[in-house]
mmCIF file of C-alpha atoms in Angstrom:
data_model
loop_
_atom_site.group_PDB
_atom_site.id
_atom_site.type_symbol
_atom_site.label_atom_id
_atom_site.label_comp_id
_atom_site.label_asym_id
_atom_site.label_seq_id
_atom_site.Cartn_x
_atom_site.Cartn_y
_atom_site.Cartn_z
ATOM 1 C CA UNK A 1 -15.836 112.402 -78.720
ATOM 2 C CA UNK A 2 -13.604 109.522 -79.068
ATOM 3 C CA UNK A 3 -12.073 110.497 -75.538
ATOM 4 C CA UNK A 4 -15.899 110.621 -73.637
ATOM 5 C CA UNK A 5 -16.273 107.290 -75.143
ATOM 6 C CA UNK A 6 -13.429 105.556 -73.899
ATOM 7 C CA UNK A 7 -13.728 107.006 -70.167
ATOM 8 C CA UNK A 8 -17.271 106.329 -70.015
ATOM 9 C CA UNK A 9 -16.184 102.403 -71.138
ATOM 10 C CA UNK A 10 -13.531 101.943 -68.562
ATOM 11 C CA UNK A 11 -15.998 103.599 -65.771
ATOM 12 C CA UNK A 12 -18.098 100.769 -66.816
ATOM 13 C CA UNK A 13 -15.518 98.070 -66.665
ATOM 14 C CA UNK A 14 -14.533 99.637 -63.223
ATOM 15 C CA UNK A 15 -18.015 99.358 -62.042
ATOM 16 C CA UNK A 16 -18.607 95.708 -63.073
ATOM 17 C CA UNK A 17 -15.099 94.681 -61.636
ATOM 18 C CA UNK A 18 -16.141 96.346 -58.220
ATOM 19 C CA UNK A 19 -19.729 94.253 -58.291
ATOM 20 C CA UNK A 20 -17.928 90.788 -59.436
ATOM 21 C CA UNK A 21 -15.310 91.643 -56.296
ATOM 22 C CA UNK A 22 -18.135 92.536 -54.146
ATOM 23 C CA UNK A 23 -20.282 89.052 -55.144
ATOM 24 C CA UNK A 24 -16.893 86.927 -54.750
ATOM 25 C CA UNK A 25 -16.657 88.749 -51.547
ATOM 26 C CA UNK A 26 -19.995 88.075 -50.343
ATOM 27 C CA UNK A 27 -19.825 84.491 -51.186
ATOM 28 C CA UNK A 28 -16.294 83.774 -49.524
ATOM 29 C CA UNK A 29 -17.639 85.017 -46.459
ATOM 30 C CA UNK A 30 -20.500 83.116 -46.888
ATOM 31 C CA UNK A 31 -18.535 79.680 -47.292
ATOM 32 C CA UNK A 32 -16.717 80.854 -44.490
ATOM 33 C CA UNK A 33 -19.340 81.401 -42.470
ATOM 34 C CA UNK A 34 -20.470 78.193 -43.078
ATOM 35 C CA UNK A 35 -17.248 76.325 -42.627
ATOM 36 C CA UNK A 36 -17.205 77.798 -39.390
ATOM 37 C CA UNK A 37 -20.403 76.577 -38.003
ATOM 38 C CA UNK A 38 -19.546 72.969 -39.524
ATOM 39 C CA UNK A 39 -16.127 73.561 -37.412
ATOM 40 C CA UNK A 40 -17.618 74.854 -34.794
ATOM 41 C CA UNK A 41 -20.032 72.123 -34.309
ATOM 42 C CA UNK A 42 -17.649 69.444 -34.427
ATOM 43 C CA UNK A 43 -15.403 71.093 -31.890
ATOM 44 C CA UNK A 44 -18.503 71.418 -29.876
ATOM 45 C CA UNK A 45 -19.305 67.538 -30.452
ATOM 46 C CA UNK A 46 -15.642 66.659 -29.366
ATOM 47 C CA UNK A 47 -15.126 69.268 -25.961
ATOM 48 C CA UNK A 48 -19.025 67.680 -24.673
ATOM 49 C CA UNK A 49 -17.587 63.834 -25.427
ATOM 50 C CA UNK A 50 -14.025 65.218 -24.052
ATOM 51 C CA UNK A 51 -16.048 66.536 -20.759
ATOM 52 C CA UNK A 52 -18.217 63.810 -20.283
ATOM 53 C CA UNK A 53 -15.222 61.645 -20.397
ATOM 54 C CA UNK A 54 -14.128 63.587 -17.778
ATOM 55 C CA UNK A 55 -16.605 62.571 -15.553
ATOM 56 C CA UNK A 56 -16.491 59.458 -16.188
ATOM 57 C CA UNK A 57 -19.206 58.357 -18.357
ATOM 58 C CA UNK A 58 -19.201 57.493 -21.502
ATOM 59 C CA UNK A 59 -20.077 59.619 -23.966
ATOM 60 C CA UNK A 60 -21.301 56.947 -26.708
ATOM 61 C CA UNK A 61 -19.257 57.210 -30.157
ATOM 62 C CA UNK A 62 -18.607 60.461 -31.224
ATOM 63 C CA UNK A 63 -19.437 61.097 -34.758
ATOM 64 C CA UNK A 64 -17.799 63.766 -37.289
ATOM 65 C CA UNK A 65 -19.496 65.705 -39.739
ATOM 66 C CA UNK A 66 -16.015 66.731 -41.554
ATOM 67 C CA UNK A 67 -13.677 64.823 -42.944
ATOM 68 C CA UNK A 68 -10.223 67.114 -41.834
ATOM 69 C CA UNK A 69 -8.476 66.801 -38.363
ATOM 70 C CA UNK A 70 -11.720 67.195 -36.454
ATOM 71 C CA UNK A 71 -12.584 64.219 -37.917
ATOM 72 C CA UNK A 72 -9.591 62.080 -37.104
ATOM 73 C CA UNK A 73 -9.386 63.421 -33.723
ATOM 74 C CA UNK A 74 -13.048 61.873 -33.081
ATOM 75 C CA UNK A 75 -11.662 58.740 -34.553
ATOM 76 C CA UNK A 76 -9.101 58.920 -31.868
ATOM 77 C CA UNK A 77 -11.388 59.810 -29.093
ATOM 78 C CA UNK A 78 -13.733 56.830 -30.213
ATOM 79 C CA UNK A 79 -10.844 54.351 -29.978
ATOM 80 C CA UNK A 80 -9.599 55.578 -26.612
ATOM 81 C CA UNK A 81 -13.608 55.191 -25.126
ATOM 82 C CA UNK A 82 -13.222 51.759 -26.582
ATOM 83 C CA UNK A 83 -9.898 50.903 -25.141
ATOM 84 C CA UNK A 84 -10.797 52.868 -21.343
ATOM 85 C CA UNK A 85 -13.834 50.222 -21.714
ATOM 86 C CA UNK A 86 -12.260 47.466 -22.000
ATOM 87 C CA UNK A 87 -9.755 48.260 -19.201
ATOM 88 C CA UNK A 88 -12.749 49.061 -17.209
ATOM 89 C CA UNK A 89 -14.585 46.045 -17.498
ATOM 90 C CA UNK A 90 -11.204 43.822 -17.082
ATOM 91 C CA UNK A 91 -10.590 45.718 -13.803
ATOM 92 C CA UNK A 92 -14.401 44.924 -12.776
ATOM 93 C CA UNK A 93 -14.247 41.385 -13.573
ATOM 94 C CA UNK A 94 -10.360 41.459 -11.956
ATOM 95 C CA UNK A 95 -12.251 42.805 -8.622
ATOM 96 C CA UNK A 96 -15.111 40.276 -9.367
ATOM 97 C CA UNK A 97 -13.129 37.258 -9.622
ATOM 98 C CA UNK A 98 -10.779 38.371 -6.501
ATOM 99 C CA UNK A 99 -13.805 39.017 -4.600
ATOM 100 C CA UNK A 100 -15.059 35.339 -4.917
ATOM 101 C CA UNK A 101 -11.243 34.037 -4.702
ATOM 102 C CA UNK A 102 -11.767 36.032 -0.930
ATOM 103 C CA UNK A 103 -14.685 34.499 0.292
ATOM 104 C CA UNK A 104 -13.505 30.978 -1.468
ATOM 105 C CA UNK A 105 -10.156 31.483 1.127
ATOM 106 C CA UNK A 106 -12.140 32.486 3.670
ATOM 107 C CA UNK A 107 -14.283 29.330 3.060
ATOM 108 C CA UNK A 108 -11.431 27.269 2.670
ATOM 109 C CA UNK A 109 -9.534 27.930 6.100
ATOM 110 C CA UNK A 110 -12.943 27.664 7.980
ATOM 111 C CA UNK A 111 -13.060 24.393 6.800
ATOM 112 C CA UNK A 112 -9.683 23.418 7.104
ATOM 113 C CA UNK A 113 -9.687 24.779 10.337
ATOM 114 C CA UNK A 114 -12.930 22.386 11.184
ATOM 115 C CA UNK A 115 -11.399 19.007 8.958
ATOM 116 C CA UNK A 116 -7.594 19.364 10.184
ATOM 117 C CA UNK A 117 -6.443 17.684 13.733
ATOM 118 C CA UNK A 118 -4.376 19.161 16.105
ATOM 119 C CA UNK A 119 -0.585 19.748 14.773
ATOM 120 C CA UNK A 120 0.923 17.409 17.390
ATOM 121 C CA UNK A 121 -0.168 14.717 20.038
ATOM 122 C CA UNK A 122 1.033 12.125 22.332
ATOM 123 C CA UNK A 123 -0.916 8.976 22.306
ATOM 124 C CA UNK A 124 0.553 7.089 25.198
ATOM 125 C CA UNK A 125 3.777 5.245 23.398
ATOM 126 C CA UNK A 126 2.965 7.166 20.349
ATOM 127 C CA UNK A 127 3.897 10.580 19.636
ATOM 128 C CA UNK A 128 2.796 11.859 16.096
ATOM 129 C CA UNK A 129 3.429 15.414 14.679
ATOM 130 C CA UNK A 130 2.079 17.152 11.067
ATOM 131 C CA UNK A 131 2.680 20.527 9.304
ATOM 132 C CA UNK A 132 -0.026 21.215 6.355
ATOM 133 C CA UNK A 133 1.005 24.580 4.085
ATOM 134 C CA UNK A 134 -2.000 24.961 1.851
ATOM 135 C CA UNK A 135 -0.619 27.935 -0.655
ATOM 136 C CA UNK A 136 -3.295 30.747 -1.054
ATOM 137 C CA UNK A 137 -5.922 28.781 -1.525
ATOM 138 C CA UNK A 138 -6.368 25.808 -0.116
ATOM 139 C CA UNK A 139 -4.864 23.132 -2.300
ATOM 140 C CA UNK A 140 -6.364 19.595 -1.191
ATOM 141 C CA UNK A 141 -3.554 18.409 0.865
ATOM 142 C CA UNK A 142 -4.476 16.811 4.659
ATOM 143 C CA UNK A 143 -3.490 14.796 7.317
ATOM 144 C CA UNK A 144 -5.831 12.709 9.797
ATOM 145 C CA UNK A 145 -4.980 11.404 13.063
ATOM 146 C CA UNK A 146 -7.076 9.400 16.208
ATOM 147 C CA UNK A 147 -6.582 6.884 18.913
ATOM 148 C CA UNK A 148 -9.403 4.478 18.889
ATOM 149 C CA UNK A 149 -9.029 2.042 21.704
ATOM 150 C CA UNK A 150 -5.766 0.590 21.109
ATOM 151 C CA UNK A 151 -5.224 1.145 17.806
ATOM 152 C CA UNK A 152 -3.641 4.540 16.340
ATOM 153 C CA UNK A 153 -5.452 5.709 13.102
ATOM 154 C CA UNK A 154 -3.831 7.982 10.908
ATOM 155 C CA UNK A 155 -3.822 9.429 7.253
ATOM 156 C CA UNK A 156 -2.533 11.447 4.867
ATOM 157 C CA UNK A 157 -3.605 12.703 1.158
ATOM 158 C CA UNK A 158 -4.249 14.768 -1.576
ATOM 159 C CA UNK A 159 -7.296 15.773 -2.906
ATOM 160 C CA UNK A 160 -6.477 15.323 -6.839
ATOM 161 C CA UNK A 161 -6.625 18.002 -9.304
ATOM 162 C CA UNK A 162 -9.042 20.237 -7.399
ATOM 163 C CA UNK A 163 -8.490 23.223 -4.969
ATOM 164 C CA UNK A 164 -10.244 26.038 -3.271
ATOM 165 C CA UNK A 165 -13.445 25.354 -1.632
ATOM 166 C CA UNK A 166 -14.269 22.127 -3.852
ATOM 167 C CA UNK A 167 -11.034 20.352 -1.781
ATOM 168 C CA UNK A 168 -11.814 21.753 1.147
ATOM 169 C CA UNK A 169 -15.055 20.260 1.398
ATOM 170 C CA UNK A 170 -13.971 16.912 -0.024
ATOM 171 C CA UNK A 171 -11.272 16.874 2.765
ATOM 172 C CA UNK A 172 -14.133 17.075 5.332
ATOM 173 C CA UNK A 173 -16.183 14.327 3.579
ATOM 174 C CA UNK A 174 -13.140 12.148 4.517
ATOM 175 C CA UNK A 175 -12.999 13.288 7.641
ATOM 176 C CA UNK A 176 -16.376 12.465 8.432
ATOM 177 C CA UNK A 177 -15.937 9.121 6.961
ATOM 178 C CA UNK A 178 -12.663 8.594 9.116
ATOM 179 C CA UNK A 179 -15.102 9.790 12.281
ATOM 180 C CA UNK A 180 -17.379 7.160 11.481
ATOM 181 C CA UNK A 181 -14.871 4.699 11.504
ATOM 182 C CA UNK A 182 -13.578 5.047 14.918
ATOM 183 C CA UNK A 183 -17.490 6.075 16.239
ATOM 184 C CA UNK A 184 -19.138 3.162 14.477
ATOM 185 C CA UNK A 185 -17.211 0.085 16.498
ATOM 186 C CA UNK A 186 -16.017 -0.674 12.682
ATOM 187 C CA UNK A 187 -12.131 -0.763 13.883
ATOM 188 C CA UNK A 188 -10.630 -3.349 16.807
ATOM 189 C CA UNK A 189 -7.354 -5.243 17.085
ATOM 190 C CA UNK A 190 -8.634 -7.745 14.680
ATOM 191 C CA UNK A 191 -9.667 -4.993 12.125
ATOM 192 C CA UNK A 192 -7.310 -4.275 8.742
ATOM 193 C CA UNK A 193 -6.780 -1.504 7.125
ATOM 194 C CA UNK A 194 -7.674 -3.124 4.296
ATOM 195 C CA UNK A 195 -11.488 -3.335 5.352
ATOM 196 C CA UNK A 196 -11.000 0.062 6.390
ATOM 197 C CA UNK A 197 -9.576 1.580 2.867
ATOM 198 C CA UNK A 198 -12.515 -0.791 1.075
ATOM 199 C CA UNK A 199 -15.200 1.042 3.684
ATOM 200 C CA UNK A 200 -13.613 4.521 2.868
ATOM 201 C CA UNK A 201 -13.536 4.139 -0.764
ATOM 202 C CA UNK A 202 -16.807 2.782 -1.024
ATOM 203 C CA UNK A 203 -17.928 5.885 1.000
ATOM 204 C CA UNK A 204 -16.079 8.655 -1.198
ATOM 205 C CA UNK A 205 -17.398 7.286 -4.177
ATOM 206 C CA UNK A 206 -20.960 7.533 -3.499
ATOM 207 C CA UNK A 207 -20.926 10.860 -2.705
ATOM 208 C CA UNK A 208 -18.735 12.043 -5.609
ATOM 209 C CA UNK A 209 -19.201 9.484 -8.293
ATOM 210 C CA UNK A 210 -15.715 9.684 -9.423
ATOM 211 C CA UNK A 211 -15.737 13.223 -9.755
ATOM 212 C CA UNK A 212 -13.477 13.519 -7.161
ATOM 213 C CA UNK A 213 -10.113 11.301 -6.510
ATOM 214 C CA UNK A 214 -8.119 11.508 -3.739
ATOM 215 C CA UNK A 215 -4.601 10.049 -3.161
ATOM 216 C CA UNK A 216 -4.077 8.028 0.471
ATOM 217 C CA UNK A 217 -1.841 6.667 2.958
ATOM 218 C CA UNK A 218 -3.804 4.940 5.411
ATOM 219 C CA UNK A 219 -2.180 3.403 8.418
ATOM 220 C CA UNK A 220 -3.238 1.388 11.513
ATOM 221 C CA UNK A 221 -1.348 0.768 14.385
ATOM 222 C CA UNK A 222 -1.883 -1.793 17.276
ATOM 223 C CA UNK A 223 -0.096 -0.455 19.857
ATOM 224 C CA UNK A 224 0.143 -3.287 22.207
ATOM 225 C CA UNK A 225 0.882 -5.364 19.291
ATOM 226 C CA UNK A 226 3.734 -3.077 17.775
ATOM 227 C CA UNK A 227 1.636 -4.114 14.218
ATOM 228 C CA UNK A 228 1.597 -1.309 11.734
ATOM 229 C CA UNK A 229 -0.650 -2.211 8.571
ATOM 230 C CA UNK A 230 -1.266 0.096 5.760
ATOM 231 C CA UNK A 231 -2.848 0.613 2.017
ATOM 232 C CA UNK A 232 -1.833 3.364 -0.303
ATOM 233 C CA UNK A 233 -4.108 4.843 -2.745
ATOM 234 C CA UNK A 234 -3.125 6.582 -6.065
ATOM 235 C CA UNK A 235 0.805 7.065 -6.311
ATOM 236 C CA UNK A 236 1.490 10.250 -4.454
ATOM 237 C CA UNK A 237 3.170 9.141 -1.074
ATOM 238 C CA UNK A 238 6.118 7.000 -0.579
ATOM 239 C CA UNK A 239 6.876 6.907 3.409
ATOM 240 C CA UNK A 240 10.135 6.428 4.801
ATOM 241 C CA UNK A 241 11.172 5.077 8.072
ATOM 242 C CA UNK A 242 14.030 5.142 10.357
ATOM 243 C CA UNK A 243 15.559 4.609 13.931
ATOM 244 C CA UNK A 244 16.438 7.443 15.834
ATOM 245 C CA UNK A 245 19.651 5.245 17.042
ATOM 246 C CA UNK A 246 20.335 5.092 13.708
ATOM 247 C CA UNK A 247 18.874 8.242 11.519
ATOM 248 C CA UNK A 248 20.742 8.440 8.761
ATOM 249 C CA UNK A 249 19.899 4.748 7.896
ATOM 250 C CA UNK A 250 16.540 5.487 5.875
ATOM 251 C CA UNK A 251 14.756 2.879 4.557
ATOM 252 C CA UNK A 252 10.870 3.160 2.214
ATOM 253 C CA UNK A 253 8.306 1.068 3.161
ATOM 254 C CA UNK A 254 7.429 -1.605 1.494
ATOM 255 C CA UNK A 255 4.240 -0.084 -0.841
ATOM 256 C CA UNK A 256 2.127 -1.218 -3.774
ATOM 257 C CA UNK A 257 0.284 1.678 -4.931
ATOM 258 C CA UNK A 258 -3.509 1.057 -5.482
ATOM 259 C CA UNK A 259 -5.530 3.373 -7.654
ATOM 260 C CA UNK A 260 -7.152 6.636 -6.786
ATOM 261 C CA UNK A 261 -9.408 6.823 -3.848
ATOM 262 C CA UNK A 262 -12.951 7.227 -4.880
ATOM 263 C CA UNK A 263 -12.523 6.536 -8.894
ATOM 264 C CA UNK A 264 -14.243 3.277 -9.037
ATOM 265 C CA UNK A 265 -16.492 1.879 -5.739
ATOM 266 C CA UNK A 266 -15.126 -1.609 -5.889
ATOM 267 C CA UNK A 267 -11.044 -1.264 -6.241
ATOM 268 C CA UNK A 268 -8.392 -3.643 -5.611
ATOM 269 C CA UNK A 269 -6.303 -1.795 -2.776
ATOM 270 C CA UNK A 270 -3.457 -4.279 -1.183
ATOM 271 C CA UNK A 271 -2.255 -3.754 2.427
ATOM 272 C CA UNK A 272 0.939 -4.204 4.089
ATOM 273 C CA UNK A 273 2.376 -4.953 7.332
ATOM 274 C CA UNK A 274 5.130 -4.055 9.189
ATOM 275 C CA UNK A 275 6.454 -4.473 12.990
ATOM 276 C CA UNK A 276 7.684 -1.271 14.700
ATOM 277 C CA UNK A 277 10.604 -1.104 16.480
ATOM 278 C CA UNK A 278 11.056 1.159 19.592
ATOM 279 C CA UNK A 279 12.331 4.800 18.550
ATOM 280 C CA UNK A 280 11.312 3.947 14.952
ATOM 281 C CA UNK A 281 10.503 7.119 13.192
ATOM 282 C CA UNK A 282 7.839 6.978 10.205
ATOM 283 C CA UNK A 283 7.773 9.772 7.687
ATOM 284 C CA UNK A 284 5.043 10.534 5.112
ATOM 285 C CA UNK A 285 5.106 13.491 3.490
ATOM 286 C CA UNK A 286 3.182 14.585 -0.082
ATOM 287 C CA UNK A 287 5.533 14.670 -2.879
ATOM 288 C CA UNK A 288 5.601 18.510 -3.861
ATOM 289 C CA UNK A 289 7.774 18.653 -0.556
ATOM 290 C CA UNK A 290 10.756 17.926 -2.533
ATOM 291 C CA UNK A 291 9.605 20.985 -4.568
ATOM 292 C CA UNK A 292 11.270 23.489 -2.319
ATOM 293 C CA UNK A 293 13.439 25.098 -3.577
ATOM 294 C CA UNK A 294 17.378 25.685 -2.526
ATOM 295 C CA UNK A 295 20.167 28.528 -2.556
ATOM 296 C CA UNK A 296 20.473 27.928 -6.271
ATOM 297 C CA UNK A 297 16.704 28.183 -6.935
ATOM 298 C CA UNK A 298 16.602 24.435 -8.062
ATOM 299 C CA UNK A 299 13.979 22.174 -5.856
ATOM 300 C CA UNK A 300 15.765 20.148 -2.905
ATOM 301 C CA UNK A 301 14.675 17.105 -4.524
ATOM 302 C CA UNK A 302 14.101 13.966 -1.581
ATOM 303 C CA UNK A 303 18.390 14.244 -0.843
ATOM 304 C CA UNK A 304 18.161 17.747 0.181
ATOM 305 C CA UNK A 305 14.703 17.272 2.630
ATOM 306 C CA UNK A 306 15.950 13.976 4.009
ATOM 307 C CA UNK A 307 19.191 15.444 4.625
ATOM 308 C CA UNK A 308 17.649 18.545 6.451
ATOM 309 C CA UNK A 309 14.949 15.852 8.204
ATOM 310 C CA UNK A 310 17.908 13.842 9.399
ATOM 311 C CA UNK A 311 19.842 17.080 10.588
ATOM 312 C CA UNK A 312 17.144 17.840 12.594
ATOM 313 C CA UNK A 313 16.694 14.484 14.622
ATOM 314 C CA UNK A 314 20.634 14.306 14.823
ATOM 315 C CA UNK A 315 20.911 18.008 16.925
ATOM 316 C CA UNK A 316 17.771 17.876 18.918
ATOM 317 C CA UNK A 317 17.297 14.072 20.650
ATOM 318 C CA UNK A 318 13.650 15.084 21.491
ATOM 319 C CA UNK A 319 10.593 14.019 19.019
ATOM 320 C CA UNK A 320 8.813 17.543 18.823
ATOM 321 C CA UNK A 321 12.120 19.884 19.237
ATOM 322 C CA UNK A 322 13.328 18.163 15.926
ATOM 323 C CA UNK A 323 9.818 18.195 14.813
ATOM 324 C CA UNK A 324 10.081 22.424 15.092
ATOM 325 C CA UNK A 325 13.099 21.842 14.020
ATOM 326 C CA UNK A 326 12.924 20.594 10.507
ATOM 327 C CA UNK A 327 9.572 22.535 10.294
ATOM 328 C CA UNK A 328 10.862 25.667 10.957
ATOM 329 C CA UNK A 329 13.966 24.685 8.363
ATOM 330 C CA UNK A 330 11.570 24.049 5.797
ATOM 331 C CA UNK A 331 9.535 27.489 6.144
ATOM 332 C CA UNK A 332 12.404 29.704 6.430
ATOM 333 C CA UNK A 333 13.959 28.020 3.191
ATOM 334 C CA UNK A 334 10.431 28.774 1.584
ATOM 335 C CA UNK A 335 10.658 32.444 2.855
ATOM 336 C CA UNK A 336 14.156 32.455 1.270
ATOM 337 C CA UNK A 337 13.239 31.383 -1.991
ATOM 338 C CA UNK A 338 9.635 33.264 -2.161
ATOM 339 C CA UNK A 339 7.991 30.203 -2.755
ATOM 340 C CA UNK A 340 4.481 29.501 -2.509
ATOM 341 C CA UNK A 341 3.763 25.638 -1.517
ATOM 342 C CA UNK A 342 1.285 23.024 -0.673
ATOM 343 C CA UNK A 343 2.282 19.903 0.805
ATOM 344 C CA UNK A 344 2.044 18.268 4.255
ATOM 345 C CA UNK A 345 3.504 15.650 6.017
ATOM 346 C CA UNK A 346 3.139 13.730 9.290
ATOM 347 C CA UNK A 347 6.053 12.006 11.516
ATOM 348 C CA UNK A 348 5.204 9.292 13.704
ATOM 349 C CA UNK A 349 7.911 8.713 16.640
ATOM 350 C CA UNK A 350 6.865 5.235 18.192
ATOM 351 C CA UNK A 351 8.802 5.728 21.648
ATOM 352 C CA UNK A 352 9.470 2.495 24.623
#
């Protein structure tokens, strides 16, 4: 019958329905399924790189089998191991290079310790006094003093445009070369420091070549003479002198500069000559001095440390308590200002 047919139709239509819902079914859960185990394994991938990161090693780059957030998370993670890396190794080579700038200061104030004299002394009518500030590491600046029969022997320098152990050492060269001066029977009354700046010169050279310069004030004194001769090397120091009677009146010394000690091994150095009064007062001092810095953060300038030089002498009538003095002045102004500083100077009182 016409009605048999028609059920028996839509029972069919029914049935295939239910088997095309049942395949689409099956395969939905089989792409999800499979979607899974791809998400699954990336998550996997990313908690074991996450975990070993965790630890502290490094997982190696992370790679993504998906191209969703999974996949741009990795990304992320990859650029983080990259950037933790590269903080790591500039924190090693931070450590590295601090560990050598240690020993290098460590290095540096043995040897300073071995190459600088005493900070004062009293030779006879002579009384001569030095402060030396290297800044962290030693930067190159020195003073030498001896009394060699009856002549007083005394320098002061820079080592140029080197620091750390490398002007350390150079600084003991020269003072090995000063030793041999006053050792050797090479200085006596009729001696000049001339001969002696030609000997020194020719000295530094040949063990540096001209790779290493130094700038020099190099004095001799005949003490029963009252004869001060001297040779400057390289521009750096410009002395000053005074009378304590009289110690506002400053006066320079009469300099012309020769070039740097040790660049060439013949060099055409000039001396000078002077005669010392009783209570003159000779100062030589390396130019970043005038660095320091004061109330107003700008540097002192040579006004400002002659002024607290002359300050000194004018309160305390003794050589070394103005000495302390204008030392002490000069460190608690750095202190002030937070400033780190190399320089040194000497101060020569010639008494009666």
């Amino acid at each position: 019958t016409p009605e048999s047919r028609a059920f028996s139709a839509m029972r069919e239509l029914y049935r295939k329905a239910l088997l095309f819902g049942l395949c689409l079914l099956s395969v939905a859960i089989l792409i999800a399924f499979l979607f899974g185990q791809r998400l699954k394994h990336a998550l996997d991938n990313l908690v074991k790189a996450v975990t070993t990161m965790k630890e502290g090693k490094d997982p190696g780059e992370i790679e993504s089998v998906s191209n969703d957030e999974t996949a741009l998370f990795a990304m992320e993670l990859n650029q983080l191991r990259l950037n933790l890396g590269e903080q790591i190794n500039s924190k090693v080579q931070t450590a590295v290079v601090k560990a050598r700038s240690d020993k290098e200061k460590d290095l540096a104030r043995a040897i300073l310790d071995f190459a600088s004299p005493l900070e004062s002394a009293n030779y006879g009518p002579v009384e001569i006094a030095g402060a030396l500030r290297p800044s962290i590491v030693y930067g190159g600046s020195f003073w030498y003093h001896v009394l060699h029969n009856d002549n007083l022997i005394f320098a002061i320098g820079k080592i140029s445009e080197q620091n750390g152990h490398l002007a350390a050492i150079a600084t003991t060269s020269l003072k090995s070369i000063f030793l041999s001066l006053s050792t050797s029977g090479k200085v006596n009354n009729q001696t000049t420091a001339l001969e002696c700046i030609n000997y020194i010169n020719r000295t530094f050279y040949q063990i540096y070549k001209g790779k290493i310069v130094c700038s020099l004030f190099f004095g001799i004194y005949s003490i029963s003479q009252h004869q001060l001769t001297y040779v400057t090397a390289g521009p750096d120091f410009a002395p000053l002198y005074f009378n304590l009677a009289t110690p506002q009146e400053l006066a320079a010394l009469n300099l012309t500069s020769g070039p740097s000690l040790g660049k060439t091994e013949t060099s055409t150095f000039q001396a000078k000559s002077m005669t010392i009064k009783e209570q003159d007062i000779l100062f030589i001092q390396s130019p970043t001095l005038y660095e320091l810095r004061n109330d107003q953060a700008k540097p002192m300038g040579q006004k400002g440390i002659l002024s607290m030089l002359v300050m000194a002498f004018k309160k305390f009538p003794r050589f070394l308590d103005a000495y302390i003095a204008f030392k002490n002045a000069i460190t608690g102004q750095q202190a002030k200002s937070q400033q780190v500083m190399d320089y040194a100077f000497l101060l020569i009182n010639f008494k009666k």
